[in-house]
PDB file of C-alpha atoms in Angstrom:
ATOM      1  CA  MET A   1     -36.495 -29.999  -0.789  1.00 63.00           C
ATOM      2  CA  ARG A   2     -33.336 -31.613   0.589  1.00 76.00           C
ATOM      3  CA  LEU A   3     -31.453 -30.986  -2.628  1.00 75.00           C
ATOM      4  CA  ARG A   4     -32.321 -27.298  -2.442  1.00 81.00           C
ATOM      5  CA  ASN A   5     -31.081 -27.107   1.150  1.00 87.00           C
ATOM      6  CA  LEU A   6     -27.889 -28.886   0.153  1.00 86.00           C
ATOM      7  CA  ARG A   7     -27.290 -26.411  -2.664  1.00 89.00           C
ATOM      8  CA  LEU A   8     -27.907 -23.483  -0.334  1.00 90.00           C
ATOM      9  CA  GLN A   9     -25.538 -24.942   2.232  1.00 91.00           C
ATOM     10  CA  THR A  10     -22.888 -25.446  -0.451  1.00 90.00           C
ATOM     11  CA  LEU A  11     -23.276 -21.848  -1.592  1.00 92.00           C
ATOM     12  CA  VAL A  12     -22.955 -20.586   1.976  1.00 93.00           C
ATOM     13  CA  GLN A  13     -19.799 -22.641   2.503  1.00 93.00           C
ATOM     14  CA  SER A  14     -18.325 -21.449  -0.793  1.00 93.00           C
ATOM     15  CA  GLN A  15     -19.073 -17.847   0.088  1.00 95.00           C
ATOM     16  CA  ALA A  16     -17.367 -18.268   3.465  1.00 94.00           C
ATOM     17  CA  LEU A  17     -14.290 -19.738   1.770  1.00 94.00           C
ATOM     18  CA  LEU A  18     -14.185 -16.895  -0.749  1.00 95.00           C
ATOM     19  CA  LYS A  19     -14.365 -14.344   2.067  1.00 96.00           C
ATOM     20  CA  ASN A  20     -11.528 -16.160   3.796  1.00 95.00           C
ATOM     21  CA  ILE A  21      -9.444 -16.149   0.606  1.00 95.00           C
ATOM     22  CA  ALA A  22     -10.098 -12.420   0.149  1.00 95.00           C
ATOM     23  CA  ALA A  23      -9.016 -11.749   3.740  1.00 95.00           C
ATOM     24  CA  ARG A  24      -5.801 -13.694   3.189  1.00 95.00           C
ATOM     25  CA  ARG A  25      -5.147 -11.731   0.004  1.00 96.00           C
ATOM     26  CA  GLU A  26      -5.594  -8.464   1.902  1.00 96.00           C
ATOM     27  CA  GLN A  27      -3.150  -9.713   4.535  1.00 96.00           C
ATOM     28  CA  ILE A  28      -0.581 -10.551   1.843  1.00 96.00           C
ATOM     29  CA  VAL A  29      -0.951  -7.085   0.311  1.00 96.00           C
ATOM     30  CA  LYS A  30      -0.541  -5.517   3.763  1.00 96.00           C
ATOM     31  CA  VAL A  31       2.642  -7.486   4.474  1.00 95.00           C
ATOM     32  CA  ILE A  32       4.081  -6.547   1.077  1.00 95.00           C
ATOM     33  CA  HIS A  33       3.361  -2.854   1.633  1.00 94.00           C
ATOM     34  CA  LEU A  34       4.995  -3.016   5.060  1.00 92.00           C
ATOM     35  CA  ALA A  35       8.004  -4.861   3.610  1.00 91.00           C
ATOM     36  CA  ARG A  36       8.480  -2.137   1.017  1.00 90.00           C
ATOM     37  CA  ASP A  37       8.936   0.375   3.840  1.00 88.00           C
ATOM     38  CA  ILE A  38      11.770  -1.622   5.418  1.00 84.00           C
ATOM     39  CA  PRO A  39      15.005   0.256   4.776  1.00 83.00           C
ATOM     40  CA  SER A  40      17.447  -1.664   2.637  1.00 77.00           C
ATOM     41  CA  GLY A  41      21.073  -1.803   3.569  1.00 72.00           C
ATOM     42  CA  GLN A  42      23.696  -3.907   5.260  1.00 70.00           C
ATOM     43  CA  ASP A  43      21.790  -3.929   8.537  1.00 75.00           C
ATOM     44  CA  THR A  44      20.988  -7.455   9.717  1.00 76.00           C
ATOM     45  CA  LYS A  45      17.821  -6.156  11.361  1.00 81.00           C
ATOM     46  CA  SER A  46      16.330  -5.131   8.024  1.00 84.00           C
ATOM     47  CA  ALA A  47      17.361  -8.456   6.488  1.00 86.00           C
ATOM     48  CA  GLY A  48      15.597 -10.280   9.301  1.00 88.00           C
ATOM     49  CA  GLN A  49      12.485  -8.164   8.839  1.00 90.00           C
ATOM     50  CA  LEU A  50      12.440  -8.916   5.121  1.00 90.00           C
ATOM     51  CA  GLN A  51      12.870 -12.620   5.788  1.00 92.00           C
ATOM     52  CA  ARG A  52      10.007 -12.551   8.292  1.00 94.00           C
ATOM     53  CA  ALA A  53       7.794 -10.780   5.753  1.00 94.00           C
ATOM     54  CA  GLN A  54       8.699 -13.415   3.167  1.00 95.00           C
ATOM     55  CA  PHE A  55       7.741 -16.215   5.564  1.00 97.00           C
ATOM     56  CA  GLU A  56       4.457 -14.489   6.373  1.00 96.00           C
ATOM     57  CA  VAL A  57       3.598 -14.159   2.686  1.00 96.00           C
ATOM     58  CA  GLN A  58       4.502 -17.801   2.047  1.00 97.00           C
ATOM     59  CA  GLY A  59       2.348 -18.907   4.961  1.00 96.00           C
ATOM     60  CA  GLN A  60      -0.639 -16.876   3.797  1.00 95.00           C
ATOM     61  CA  GLN A  61      -0.201 -18.204   0.262  1.00 95.00           C
ATOM     62  CA  ALA A  62      -0.194 -21.788   1.540  1.00 96.00           C
ATOM     63  CA  LEU A  63      -3.352 -21.179   3.561  1.00 94.00           C
ATOM     64  CA  MET A  64      -4.982 -19.461   0.601  1.00 94.00           C
ATOM     65  CA  GLN A  65      -4.116 -22.408  -1.628  1.00 94.00           C
ATOM     66  CA  ALA A  66      -5.596 -24.844   0.896  1.00 93.00           C
ATOM     67  CA  ASN A  67      -8.806 -22.806   0.944  1.00 91.00           C
ATOM     68  CA  ALA A  68      -8.903 -22.707  -2.845  1.00 90.00           C
ATOM     69  CA  PHE A  69      -8.585 -26.494  -3.017  1.00 91.00           C
ATOM     70  CA  SER A  70     -11.604 -26.747  -0.700  1.00 85.00           C
ATOM     71  CA  LEU A  71     -13.752 -25.030  -3.289  1.00 80.00           C
TER      72      LEU A  71
END
């Protein structure tokens, strides 16, 4: 009986991690779509916005990788 409960608990934890990974993926896609709308040019404001988007994507990727290692 305990082994069955342990397996169920493991499945629940894995499902929670997969949901978390999917949410992070959606966030990455959202940031990329927003970054594509940033006007390109010599403006330092747009360069800063692109750099911020890049940092956000890198951060989400690192968190996603940490979650994947937990599986």
